Coordinates of C-alpha atoms in Angstrom, one line a residue:
Chain A
M1 CA 141.4 316.7 -137.0
E2 CA 139.7 317.0 -134.0
N3 CA 135.9 316.8 -133.4
V4 CA 133.5 319.5 -132.5
I5 CA 130.7 316.6 -132.8
E6 CA 130.7 313.8 -132.1
I7 CA 127.1 311.4 -132.2
T8 CA 126.7 307.7 -131.1
K9 CA 124.0 305.5 -131.4
L10 CA 122.0 308.9 -132.1
V11 CA 118.0 307.5 -132.1
K12 CA 114.9 309.9 -131.4
V13 CA 112.1 308.2 -131.0
Y14 CA 108.1 310.7 -131.5
Q15 CA 106.1 308.9 -129.0
K16 CA 102.4 308.9 -129.3
K17 CA 100.7 310.9 -126.4
G18 CA 99.4 308.8 -123.6
K19 CA 101.5 305.4 -125.7
V20 CA 104.2 304.8 -123.8
K21 CA 105.4 301.8 -127.1
G22 CA 105.2 302.4 -131.1
G23 CA 105.6 306.0 -132.2
L24 CA 108.1 307.7 -135.2
T25 CA 111.3 306.6 -135.7
A26 CA 112.4 310.2 -136.9
V27 CA 116.2 309.1 -135.9
N28 CA 117.4 305.0 -135.7
G29 CA 120.7 304.8 -133.9
I30 CA 123.2 307.1 -135.8
S31 CA 126.5 307.7 -135.6
F32 CA 128.7 310.7 -137.2
A33 CA 131.9 313.0 -136.1
V34 CA 131.8 316.8 -137.4
Q35 CA 135.4 318.0 -137.2
K36 CA 136.4 321.0 -136.2
G37 CA 136.1 324.7 -139.4
E38 CA 134.7 321.9 -141.8
I39 CA 131.9 323.0 -142.9
F40 CA 129.3 319.4 -142.8
G41 CA 126.6 319.0 -145.0
L42 CA 122.6 316.7 -143.8
L43 CA 122.0 315.5 -147.2
G44 CA 118.2 313.8 -147.1
P45 CA 114.9 313.7 -148.1
N46 CA 111.7 315.8 -145.8
G47 CA 111.5 313.3 -143.4
A48 CA 114.8 311.8 -143.0
G49 CA 115.8 312.7 -139.6
K50 CA 117.6 316.0 -140.8
T51 CA 116.0 318.7 -138.6
T52 CA 115.9 316.6 -135.4
T53 CA 119.5 315.1 -135.4
L54 CA 120.6 318.8 -135.4
E55 CA 118.1 320.3 -132.9
I56 CA 119.5 317.7 -130.5
V57 CA 122.6 318.8 -131.0
E58 CA 121.4 322.0 -130.5
G59 CA 120.2 321.1 -127.1
L60 CA 116.7 322.4 -128.4
M61 CA 115.1 318.8 -128.1
V62 CA 115.9 315.1 -125.5
Q63 CA 117.1 312.2 -127.9
T64 CA 115.9 308.2 -126.6
S65 CA 119.1 307.2 -126.5
G66 CA 122.5 307.6 -127.4
K67 CA 125.0 309.9 -127.1
V68 CA 125.8 313.6 -127.6
T69 CA 128.6 315.8 -127.6
V70 CA 129.1 319.2 -128.4
L71 CA 133.2 321.3 -128.3
G72 CA 133.7 318.1 -125.6
L73 CA 130.6 319.0 -124.2
D74 CA 126.9 316.5 -122.9
N75 CA 124.6 317.7 -124.5
L76 CA 122.8 316.7 -121.6
T77 CA 124.3 317.5 -118.8
Q78 CA 125.7 320.8 -120.5
T79 CA 123.0 322.5 -122.4
E80 CA 123.4 326.3 -121.1
A81 CA 127.6 326.1 -122.1
I82 CA 127.3 324.3 -125.0
K83 CA 124.1 326.8 -126.2
K84 CA 126.9 330.1 -125.7
R85 CA 129.6 328.9 -127.4
I86 CA 126.9 327.7 -130.6
G87 CA 125.2 330.5 -134.1
I88 CA 122.4 328.8 -135.1
Q89 CA 120.2 329.1 -137.2
L90 CA 116.6 327.6 -137.6
Q91 CA 114.0 326.8 -140.5
S92 CA 111.3 329.8 -139.6
S93 CA 113.5 333.2 -140.3
Q94 CA 111.1 334.8 -138.1
Y95 CA 111.5 337.5 -134.9
L96 CA 109.3 339.7 -132.8
H97 CA 107.7 342.2 -134.2
H98 CA 108.4 346.0 -134.3
L99 CA 111.7 345.6 -133.1
T100 CA 114.5 346.9 -136.1
L101 CA 117.3 345.3 -137.4
G102 CA 119.7 346.2 -135.0
E103 CA 118.1 346.6 -131.3
L104 CA 117.5 342.5 -132.7
L105 CA 121.0 341.8 -132.3
D106 CA 121.8 344.2 -129.4
L107 CA 118.8 342.0 -127.5
F108 CA 120.4 338.9 -128.7
A109 CA 123.9 339.6 -127.7
S110 CA 122.4 340.5 -124.7
L111 CA 120.5 337.0 -124.5
Y112 CA 124.2 335.3 -123.6
T113 CA 127.0 336.7 -121.0
P114 CA 127.4 339.8 -120.2
S115 CA 130.4 340.3 -121.9
L116 CA 129.1 339.6 -125.2
S117 CA 126.8 342.1 -125.4
L118 CA 126.4 344.8 -127.9
R119 CA 126.1 347.4 -125.6
A120 CA 128.9 347.4 -122.1
Q121 CA 132.6 347.4 -123.8
P122 CA 134.8 349.2 -121.8
K123 CA 137.6 349.3 -124.2
Q124 CA 138.4 349.0 -128.4
S125 CA 139.7 346.8 -128.8
Q126 CA 142.3 346.1 -131.6
D127 CA 141.0 343.2 -133.9
R128 CA 138.3 344.7 -136.4
S129 CA 136.9 341.7 -137.4
P130 CA 132.8 341.8 -136.7
R131 CA 133.0 338.8 -135.0
S132 CA 135.7 340.3 -132.3
A133 CA 133.8 339.4 -129.1
A134 CA 135.5 342.8 -127.4
L135 CA 134.7 346.0 -129.6
P136 CA 132.0 348.2 -128.3
R137 CA 128.2 348.4 -129.4
D138 CA 127.9 350.0 -132.0
D139 CA 131.2 348.8 -134.6
K140 CA 130.3 344.6 -133.1
K141 CA 126.8 345.5 -134.6
K142 CA 127.4 347.2 -137.7
G143 CA 130.2 344.3 -139.1
L144 CA 127.7 342.3 -138.3
L145 CA 125.7 343.7 -140.6
Q146 CA 128.6 345.1 -143.4
L147 CA 129.2 341.2 -142.8
V148 CA 125.9 340.4 -144.0
N149 CA 125.6 342.7 -146.4
L150 CA 122.8 344.9 -145.1
S151 CA 124.6 348.2 -143.7
D152 CA 122.0 350.2 -144.5
K153 CA 119.3 348.1 -143.1
E154 CA 119.8 349.0 -139.6
N155 CA 117.1 350.7 -138.5
A156 CA 114.4 348.6 -140.7
E157 CA 112.2 346.2 -139.4
V158 CA 112.9 342.1 -140.7
K159 CA 109.4 342.1 -142.4
D160 CA 111.1 345.1 -144.5
L161 CA 113.4 342.5 -145.9
S162 CA 113.6 340.1 -148.4
G163 CA 114.2 336.3 -148.5
G164 CA 118.1 336.5 -149.3
Q165 CA 118.8 339.6 -146.3
K166 CA 116.3 337.5 -143.9
Q167 CA 117.9 334.7 -144.6
R168 CA 121.0 336.5 -144.1
F169 CA 120.3 338.6 -141.5
T170 CA 119.2 335.4 -139.6
I171 CA 122.7 334.5 -140.2
A172 CA 123.5 337.6 -138.8
A173 CA 121.5 337.0 -135.6
S174 CA 123.3 334.0 -135.3
L175 CA 127.0 335.5 -134.8
V176 CA 126.2 337.7 -131.9
N177 CA 128.0 335.8 -129.2
N178 CA 130.8 334.6 -131.8
P179 CA 130.0 330.5 -132.0
E180 CA 132.4 327.8 -133.0
I181 CA 130.2 326.0 -135.3
L182 CA 127.3 327.6 -136.4
F183 CA 124.1 325.3 -137.9
L184 CA 122.2 325.8 -140.6
D185 CA 119.2 324.6 -141.0
E186 CA 118.3 324.0 -145.0
P187 CA 119.6 328.3 -145.0
T188 CA 118.7 328.4 -148.9
T189 CA 116.0 327.0 -149.7
G190 CA 113.5 329.5 -150.6
L191 CA 115.9 332.2 -152.1
D192 CA 116.0 333.4 -155.7
P193 CA 119.5 332.3 -157.3
K194 CA 121.0 335.1 -157.4
A195 CA 120.3 335.3 -152.6
R196 CA 121.0 331.4 -152.5
R197 CA 124.7 331.8 -154.7
D198 CA 125.1 336.0 -152.3
L199 CA 124.4 333.1 -149.8
W200 CA 126.2 330.7 -150.4
Q201 CA 129.9 332.3 -150.1
L202 CA 128.7 334.2 -146.9
I203 CA 129.1 330.8 -145.4
K204 CA 132.3 330.2 -147.0
T205 CA 134.1 333.9 -146.1
L206 CA 132.5 332.2 -142.5
N207 CA 134.2 329.5 -143.0
R208 CA 138.2 331.1 -143.5
Q209 CA 137.5 332.7 -140.5
G210 CA 137.5 329.5 -138.7
I211 CA 133.6 328.8 -137.9
T212 CA 133.1 325.1 -138.4
I213 CA 129.6 325.2 -140.3
V214 CA 127.2 322.3 -140.3
L215 CA 124.4 322.9 -142.0
T216 CA 121.1 320.6 -143.6
T217 CA 119.8 320.9 -147.2
H218 CA 117.6 319.3 -150.1
F219 CA 119.9 321.0 -152.2
M220 CA 122.5 318.5 -154.0
E221 CA 124.1 321.6 -156.4
E222 CA 124.5 323.5 -152.5
A223 CA 126.3 320.6 -151.1
E224 CA 128.2 319.9 -153.2
F225 CA 130.1 323.3 -153.8
L226 CA 129.9 324.0 -149.5
C227 CA 130.9 320.8 -148.3
H228 CA 133.8 319.1 -146.8
R229 CA 132.1 316.4 -145.8
V230 CA 128.3 314.8 -146.7
A231 CA 125.7 312.9 -144.7
I232 CA 124.0 311.0 -146.9
M233 CA 120.2 309.9 -144.4
D234 CA 116.7 309.0 -144.7
S235 CA 114.4 307.4 -142.9
G236 CA 116.4 308.6 -139.6
K237 CA 119.9 306.0 -141.0
I238 CA 122.7 307.6 -142.5
L239 CA 123.5 305.6 -145.6
E240 CA 126.7 307.3 -147.0
I241 CA 129.5 309.9 -145.0
D242 CA 132.4 311.2 -147.0
E243 CA 134.0 313.8 -149.0
P244 CA 131.0 314.7 -152.1
K245 CA 134.2 314.1 -154.6
K246 CA 134.5 310.7 -152.9
L247 CA 131.2 310.5 -153.2
I248 CA 130.4 310.8 -156.9
D249 CA 134.3 309.0 -157.8
H250 CA 133.0 306.0 -156.5
L251 CA 129.9 306.2 -159.4
S252 CA 132.4 307.9 -162.1
D253 CA 131.3 304.5 -164.2
T254 CA 128.2 306.1 -164.7
T255 CA 126.2 308.0 -167.6
Q256 CA 122.8 309.8 -167.3
V257 CA 120.5 310.7 -169.2
S258 CA 118.0 311.6 -169.0
F259 CA 114.3 313.5 -170.9
F260 CA 110.9 314.5 -171.0
T261 CA 108.2 312.7 -173.0
E262 CA 104.7 313.8 -174.6
N263 CA 103.3 310.6 -173.1
K264 CA 103.1 308.4 -170.9
I265 CA 106.3 305.7 -172.3
D266 CA 106.1 301.6 -170.7
A267 CA 110.3 301.6 -168.7
N268 CA 110.7 297.6 -170.3
L269 CA 111.8 299.9 -173.8
F270 CA 115.5 300.0 -171.6
T271 CA 115.1 297.3 -169.4
S272 CA 116.1 295.0 -171.3
L273 CA 119.1 297.6 -173.0
P274 CA 122.4 296.2 -172.0
E275 CA 123.6 299.7 -172.3
V276 CA 121.4 301.2 -169.6
K277 CA 121.7 299.9 -165.2
K278 CA 119.0 301.8 -164.5
V279 CA 116.0 303.2 -164.8
H280 CA 113.1 305.7 -162.8
A281 CA 110.4 307.1 -164.6
N282 CA 108.2 309.3 -162.8
Y283 CA 105.9 310.5 -166.0
P284 CA 107.0 313.3 -166.9
K285 CA 110.7 312.2 -166.0
V286 CA 113.1 309.6 -167.2
I287 CA 116.2 308.7 -166.0
L288 CA 118.2 306.3 -167.3
E289 CA 121.8 305.3 -166.3
I290 CA 124.3 304.1 -169.3
T291 CA 127.7 302.7 -168.7
S292 CA 129.0 305.5 -170.9
L293 CA 129.0 308.9 -172.8
D294 CA 128.6 306.3 -176.3
K295 CA 125.7 304.7 -175.6
V296 CA 123.8 307.4 -175.7
S297 CA 122.7 306.5 -179.4
A298 CA 121.9 303.4 -178.6
I299 CA 118.8 305.0 -176.1
V300 CA 118.2 307.9 -179.1
A301 CA 117.7 304.9 -181.4
V302 CA 115.5 303.1 -178.9
L303 CA 112.3 306.9 -179.1
K304 CA 113.0 306.8 -183.0
N305 CA 112.5 303.6 -183.0
H306 CA 109.1 303.4 -181.0
N307 CA 108.3 307.0 -182.4
I308 CA 108.2 308.8 -178.4
L309 CA 107.8 311.9 -178.5
F310 CA 110.3 313.8 -176.2
Y311 CA 111.3 317.1 -174.9
G312 CA 114.5 318.0 -172.3
F313 CA 116.9 315.8 -173.9
T314 CA 119.9 316.1 -171.6
V315 CA 123.2 314.0 -170.9
K316 CA 125.5 314.1 -167.5
T317 CA 127.7 312.5 -166.0
A318 CA 127.6 312.0 -162.4
S319 CA 127.0 314.2 -160.0
L320 CA 126.2 314.9 -155.9
E321 CA 122.9 314.2 -156.9
D322 CA 123.6 310.9 -158.6
V323 CA 125.0 309.1 -154.6
Y324 CA 122.2 310.9 -153.3
L325 CA 119.5 309.0 -155.7
K326 CA 121.2 305.9 -156.3
L327 CA 121.7 305.8 -152.1
T328 CA 117.7 306.7 -151.5
G329 CA 115.9 305.8 -154.4
K330 CA 114.3 309.5 -154.8
D331 CA 114.1 311.8 -156.8
Y332 CA 115.8 315.2 -154.3
E333 CA 112.7 317.5 -156.0
E334 CA 110.8 314.6 -154.6
Chain B
M1 CA 119.3 340.2 -114.4
N2 CA 120.7 341.7 -118.2
S3 CA 118.7 338.9 -120.9
F4 CA 115.5 339.8 -118.3
I5 CA 116.2 343.6 -118.2
E6 CA 116.4 343.5 -121.8
L7 CA 113.7 341.1 -122.7
F8 CA 111.7 343.4 -120.9
K9 CA 112.5 346.4 -122.8
A10 CA 112.5 345.0 -125.8
N11 CA 108.8 343.2 -125.0
L12 CA 107.4 346.5 -124.1
K13 CA 108.7 348.1 -127.7
M14 CA 106.6 345.9 -129.4
I15 CA 103.6 346.7 -127.5
F16 CA 103.6 350.3 -127.9
R17 CA 105.1 350.1 -131.9
E18 CA 101.7 347.7 -132.0
K19 CA 100.3 351.1 -132.0
E20 CA 97.1 349.5 -133.6
G21 CA 96.7 346.9 -130.9
F22 CA 97.8 349.2 -128.4
Y23 CA 95.0 351.9 -129.6
W24 CA 92.1 349.0 -129.4
T25 CA 93.4 347.9 -125.2
I26 CA 93.3 351.5 -124.4
L27 CA 90.3 352.4 -126.5
M28 CA 88.2 349.8 -125.7
P29 CA 87.2 349.8 -122.2
A30 CA 87.0 353.0 -122.3
F31 CA 84.6 353.4 -124.8
I32 CA 82.6 350.7 -122.9
Y33 CA 82.6 352.2 -120.0
V34 CA 81.6 355.6 -121.4
A35 CA 78.5 353.6 -122.9
L36 CA 77.6 352.4 -119.2
S37 CA 78.1 355.8 -117.5
V38 CA 75.3 357.4 -120.5
L39 CA 72.9 354.7 -121.3
P40 CA 70.6 355.0 -118.2
I41 CA 70.6 351.1 -117.9
G42 CA 72.9 351.7 -114.8
K43 CA 69.7 352.7 -113.0
S44 CA 68.4 349.6 -112.4
M45 CA 71.2 347.2 -111.5
G46 CA 71.3 348.1 -107.9
T47 CA 74.3 349.4 -106.9
G48 CA 72.8 352.1 -104.8
M49 CA 75.2 355.4 -106.4
E50 CA 76.1 356.4 -108.7
Y51 CA 76.8 353.2 -112.2
S52 CA 79.7 356.0 -113.6
N53 CA 81.1 355.3 -110.2
Y54 CA 80.0 351.0 -109.6
V55 CA 81.5 350.3 -112.9
L56 CA 84.5 352.1 -112.7
P57 CA 86.7 349.7 -110.8
G58 CA 84.6 347.0 -112.5
I59 CA 85.4 347.9 -115.8
I60 CA 90.2 348.8 -114.8
A61 CA 89.4 344.8 -113.0
M62 CA 87.6 343.5 -116.4
T63 CA 90.9 345.0 -118.3
I64 CA 93.6 343.5 -116.0
M65 CA 91.6 340.1 -116.2
Q66 CA 91.2 340.7 -120.2
G67 CA 95.1 341.6 -120.8
G68 CA 96.6 337.7 -119.3
I69 CA 93.5 335.8 -120.4
Y70 CA 93.2 337.2 -123.6
G71 CA 96.1 339.5 -124.6
L72 CA 99.1 336.7 -123.3
A73 CA 97.7 334.0 -124.3
Y74 CA 97.0 335.0 -128.1
W75 CA 100.4 335.9 -128.1
M76 CA 102.4 333.3 -126.5
V77 CA 100.6 331.4 -128.4
D78 CA 101.2 334.0 -131.5
L79 CA 105.2 333.4 -130.5
K80 CA 104.6 329.4 -130.2
L81 CA 103.6 329.5 -133.5
R82 CA 105.8 331.4 -135.2
G83 CA 109.1 329.8 -134.1
I84 CA 109.8 333.0 -131.4
I85 CA 110.2 330.8 -128.3
K86 CA 111.9 328.4 -130.3
R87 CA 114.6 330.9 -130.9
L88 CA 115.0 332.6 -128.0
M89 CA 115.2 328.5 -127.1
A90 CA 118.2 328.5 -129.2
T91 CA 119.9 330.7 -126.8
P92 CA 121.1 330.3 -123.6
I93 CA 118.4 332.4 -121.8
K94 CA 116.2 330.4 -119.1
P95 CA 112.7 330.1 -119.2
W96 CA 111.7 331.9 -115.9
Q97 CA 113.6 334.8 -117.9
L98 CA 111.5 334.5 -120.5
A99 CA 108.1 334.4 -118.4
T100 CA 109.2 336.7 -116.6
S101 CA 109.6 339.4 -119.2
L102 CA 106.7 339.4 -120.3
I103 CA 104.3 339.3 -117.6
S104 CA 106.4 342.3 -116.4
A105 CA 106.4 344.0 -119.8
R106 CA 102.3 344.1 -119.4
L107 CA 101.7 344.4 -116.2
V108 CA 102.8 348.0 -117.2
T109 CA 100.4 347.5 -120.4
V110 CA 97.5 347.7 -117.2
L111 CA 98.6 350.0 -115.3
A112 CA 98.6 352.4 -118.6
Q113 CA 95.7 350.9 -118.9
T114 CA 93.8 351.4 -114.9
V115 CA 96.0 355.1 -115.2
I116 CA 93.8 355.5 -118.7
L117 CA 90.4 354.6 -116.7
T118 CA 91.4 356.3 -114.5
L119 CA 92.0 359.6 -115.5
L120 CA 88.6 358.8 -117.8
G121 CA 86.3 357.8 -114.5
V122 CA 87.5 360.8 -112.6
F123 CA 87.3 363.7 -115.0
A124 CA 84.8 363.3 -116.7
F125 CA 82.1 362.0 -114.4
D126 CA 83.5 361.6 -110.5
A127 CA 84.1 358.5 -109.6
G128 CA 85.9 358.5 -107.0
F129 CA 89.9 360.0 -105.9
A130 CA 86.8 362.9 -104.5
P131 CA 85.3 364.2 -100.8
Y132 CA 83.5 362.1 -99.1
S133 CA 81.2 363.1 -97.0
Y134 CA 80.4 360.4 -93.6
P135 CA 76.4 360.4 -91.9
G136 CA 77.1 363.8 -90.1
D137 CA 79.6 367.1 -90.1
Y138 CA 82.7 364.2 -91.3
T139 CA 84.6 363.8 -94.5
G140 CA 86.9 362.5 -95.4
F141 CA 89.1 361.6 -99.3
A142 CA 87.8 358.8 -101.7
G143 CA 89.9 356.6 -102.9
N144 CA 93.3 355.8 -102.0
I145 CA 96.2 354.8 -104.9
F146 CA 98.6 353.5 -103.1
S147 CA 96.0 350.5 -102.0
T148 CA 95.0 351.1 -106.2
I149 CA 98.8 349.6 -107.2
I150 CA 99.1 346.9 -104.7
L151 CA 95.1 345.3 -106.1
V152 CA 96.2 346.3 -110.0
L153 CA 99.8 344.0 -109.4
L154 CA 97.9 341.6 -108.3
G155 CA 94.9 341.4 -110.4
G156 CA 98.0 341.6 -113.3
A157 CA 100.7 338.9 -112.0
I158 CA 97.2 336.9 -110.9
F159 CA 95.4 336.8 -115.0
L160 CA 98.9 337.1 -116.5
C161 CA 99.6 333.7 -114.5
L162 CA 96.4 332.1 -116.3
G163 CA 97.1 333.6 -119.3
L164 CA 100.5 331.7 -119.9
I165 CA 99.3 328.5 -118.0
I166 CA 96.1 328.5 -121.0
S167 CA 99.3 329.7 -123.9
N168 CA 101.2 326.3 -123.0
Y169 CA 97.8 324.3 -123.3
A170 CA 96.7 325.9 -126.6
K171 CA 99.3 324.9 -129.8
S172 CA 96.8 327.0 -132.0
Y173 CA 94.2 330.1 -132.6
D174 CA 91.8 327.7 -132.8
T175 CA 92.5 325.5 -129.5
A176 CA 93.1 329.0 -127.4
A177 CA 89.7 331.0 -128.2
P178 CA 87.7 328.5 -126.3
I179 CA 89.7 328.1 -123.7
T180 CA 90.0 331.9 -123.2
S181 CA 86.1 332.0 -123.1
A182 CA 85.7 328.9 -121.4
I183 CA 87.1 330.7 -118.7
G184 CA 86.7 334.7 -119.8
L185 CA 83.4 334.9 -120.3
P186 CA 81.8 333.4 -115.8
L187 CA 84.9 335.7 -115.2
T188 CA 83.1 338.8 -117.1
L189 CA 79.7 337.5 -116.5
L190 CA 79.4 336.4 -112.8
G191 CA 83.3 338.9 -111.0
N192 CA 81.6 341.4 -109.5
V193 CA 81.9 343.9 -112.4
F194 CA 79.0 344.3 -114.3
Y195 CA 76.4 344.3 -110.7
P196 CA 76.7 343.0 -107.0
I197 CA 77.4 339.4 -107.1
E198 CA 73.8 339.6 -104.3
S199 CA 72.1 339.8 -107.3
L200 CA 72.6 336.7 -108.8
P201 CA 70.8 333.2 -107.3
H202 CA 72.7 332.1 -104.7
S203 CA 74.1 328.5 -106.5
L204 CA 76.4 331.8 -108.2
Q205 CA 76.6 333.4 -106.0
V206 CA 78.4 330.6 -104.4
F207 CA 80.5 329.9 -107.7
A208 CA 81.5 334.2 -107.9
K209 CA 82.9 334.7 -104.2
L210 CA 85.6 331.9 -105.5
L211 CA 86.9 334.3 -108.7
P212 CA 89.6 336.4 -107.9
I213 CA 88.6 339.0 -109.9
T214 CA 85.3 339.0 -107.6
Y215 CA 87.4 340.4 -105.0
L216 CA 89.7 342.5 -107.2
S217 CA 86.5 343.7 -108.1
D218 CA 85.7 344.8 -104.8
G219 CA 89.0 346.1 -103.5
L220 CA 88.9 348.4 -106.5
R221 CA 85.9 349.8 -105.4
Q222 CA 86.9 349.9 -101.6
A223 CA 90.7 351.4 -102.9
Y224 CA 88.4 353.7 -105.5
L225 CA 84.7 354.7 -104.4
Y226 CA 85.4 355.2 -100.5
P227 CA 87.9 356.9 -97.8
F228 CA 90.6 353.2 -97.1
D229 CA 90.2 351.1 -94.3
F230 CA 92.2 348.7 -93.9
N231 CA 89.6 345.9 -92.2
K232 CA 87.6 346.1 -95.5
L233 CA 90.7 346.7 -97.6
S234 CA 92.3 343.8 -96.7
F235 CA 89.8 340.6 -96.8
D236 CA 90.8 341.8 -100.9
I237 CA 94.0 341.2 -100.7
L238 CA 94.5 338.5 -98.4
I239 CA 91.9 336.6 -100.3
L240 CA 93.8 338.0 -103.8
T241 CA 97.3 336.6 -102.3
V242 CA 96.1 333.0 -102.2
W243 CA 95.9 333.2 -105.4
L244 CA 98.4 334.5 -106.8
I245 CA 100.8 331.7 -104.7
V246 CA 98.2 329.2 -105.5
I247 CA 98.3 329.4 -109.4
L248 CA 102.0 330.8 -109.2
L249 CA 102.5 327.5 -108.2
I250 CA 100.8 325.6 -110.4
T251 CA 102.1 328.1 -113.3
V252 CA 105.4 326.6 -112.1
K253 CA 104.3 323.1 -112.5
V254 CA 103.4 323.3 -115.6
F255 CA 104.2 326.1 -117.9
K256 CA 106.7 324.6 -120.4
L257 CA 107.6 326.8 -122.9
K258 CA 108.1 325.0 -126.1
E259 CA 106.7 324.4 -130.0

């Protein structure tokens, strides 16, 4: 499979003003590649280095050391050529005030090469796909708005949109240049479950049209549903990189029990049990990794014997969240 | 070029559709001008002419200065804080295209303000652009539109570049406020706007003679209130051109589009 992004020993250190030494190492020597046509996820807690990595690849930031190529182009010397061939959705979905969605799409299209402008297209194309560069201005604009289910909002302003609509519009705006790679930085943060699932479907649709997608997310469920491969990052390093299913399979011998307690409890109650492999106690939530499903009764027995009041008792087998938890030692909600 | 034109148009739409801001930008200088013209405060200024005549070019110069230093600097800070600069820089647009489109759109606002204030001054207070009587029988016409446009564009470019430079160092509204005040206040008080700089103490006169607004006010006064005199106007235009070259060089050197 062809690599569209190659990152080798990437380092980014944020220097303090006026100081040569020291500073914060946001990305610490990571290497990975993204293959053509896949949805690739970067997972990690806040401050893991996901956005920094993405912004270096997108040409918005310069690395301290290491090599990055995007579509075979060097990110330091061929930045403009890269920008013409990628689409970017940033964490913030703010746009210029007082312009309608249609005007914003016109504007963004004009910032790429004139041939990609939504304005001047001399000929009608046979390709009716919303991503076709050869469509006349209005068809292209309407196609993009239709794709993100905002056809009736062409004359509305961004401030009049809901959170989900705003995020869908940011994706439409990132598609005006028919990108080969689309970068989505936490695309569903702050959205309600329905809007989140709508956006997932949109991302899947775009990927089926042949766009390689690189996204960052906090949501394990999202990564598991969308991504062909994920890289789990923490403290500027990649801890693991693989298909979600394979990462989960490595933990298949683990069953997770979680519950909430009324009062703070001593985690040692469970660490002494042979059935319990690991305890994560963060009052009021307790998460126990046990060797198999039939050991759940032993946990319940301990709770009863110690008169511990508990609620929200759930049992589940391994998921990407467990992989994340195991690798980073952090609850993804932290 | 296409990018520049589309950005220029988008900037203009934003300015003119921001109705409240636009009205205040236009109305406030007009209100100040009317208040200064009808109140009897002008007589004590020692201008040697009707105060409504004297102060009109000064108010226009001050409005041009404020459009750059306050208007553009705050607008850039707002665009930065809302992540819009970053979003635009994610496209292949070049920083100079973005900067020049912002300046060009603001220059249109400056011209609109100038036209409105001029119409108010000329029709309501007979300030400038009127027959002029020389000593003796000879009469001429005071007011030169071409010189006015040159001066407004020069002044606009100088102060808009200054606004860009300020926005480079102002990371938030809190930092923008003291910087713009520190620069805007002396320009307003010492810049030949409300009274002749000759009425200032000598040390302040020396400082005032270094300020671009002094020459913008003086040039506009020449252009509005007297028949065209190349020798008098050329000095003001020369000084403003030197200022523009210096400030352009500084802008190119220090201005960076960043968050």
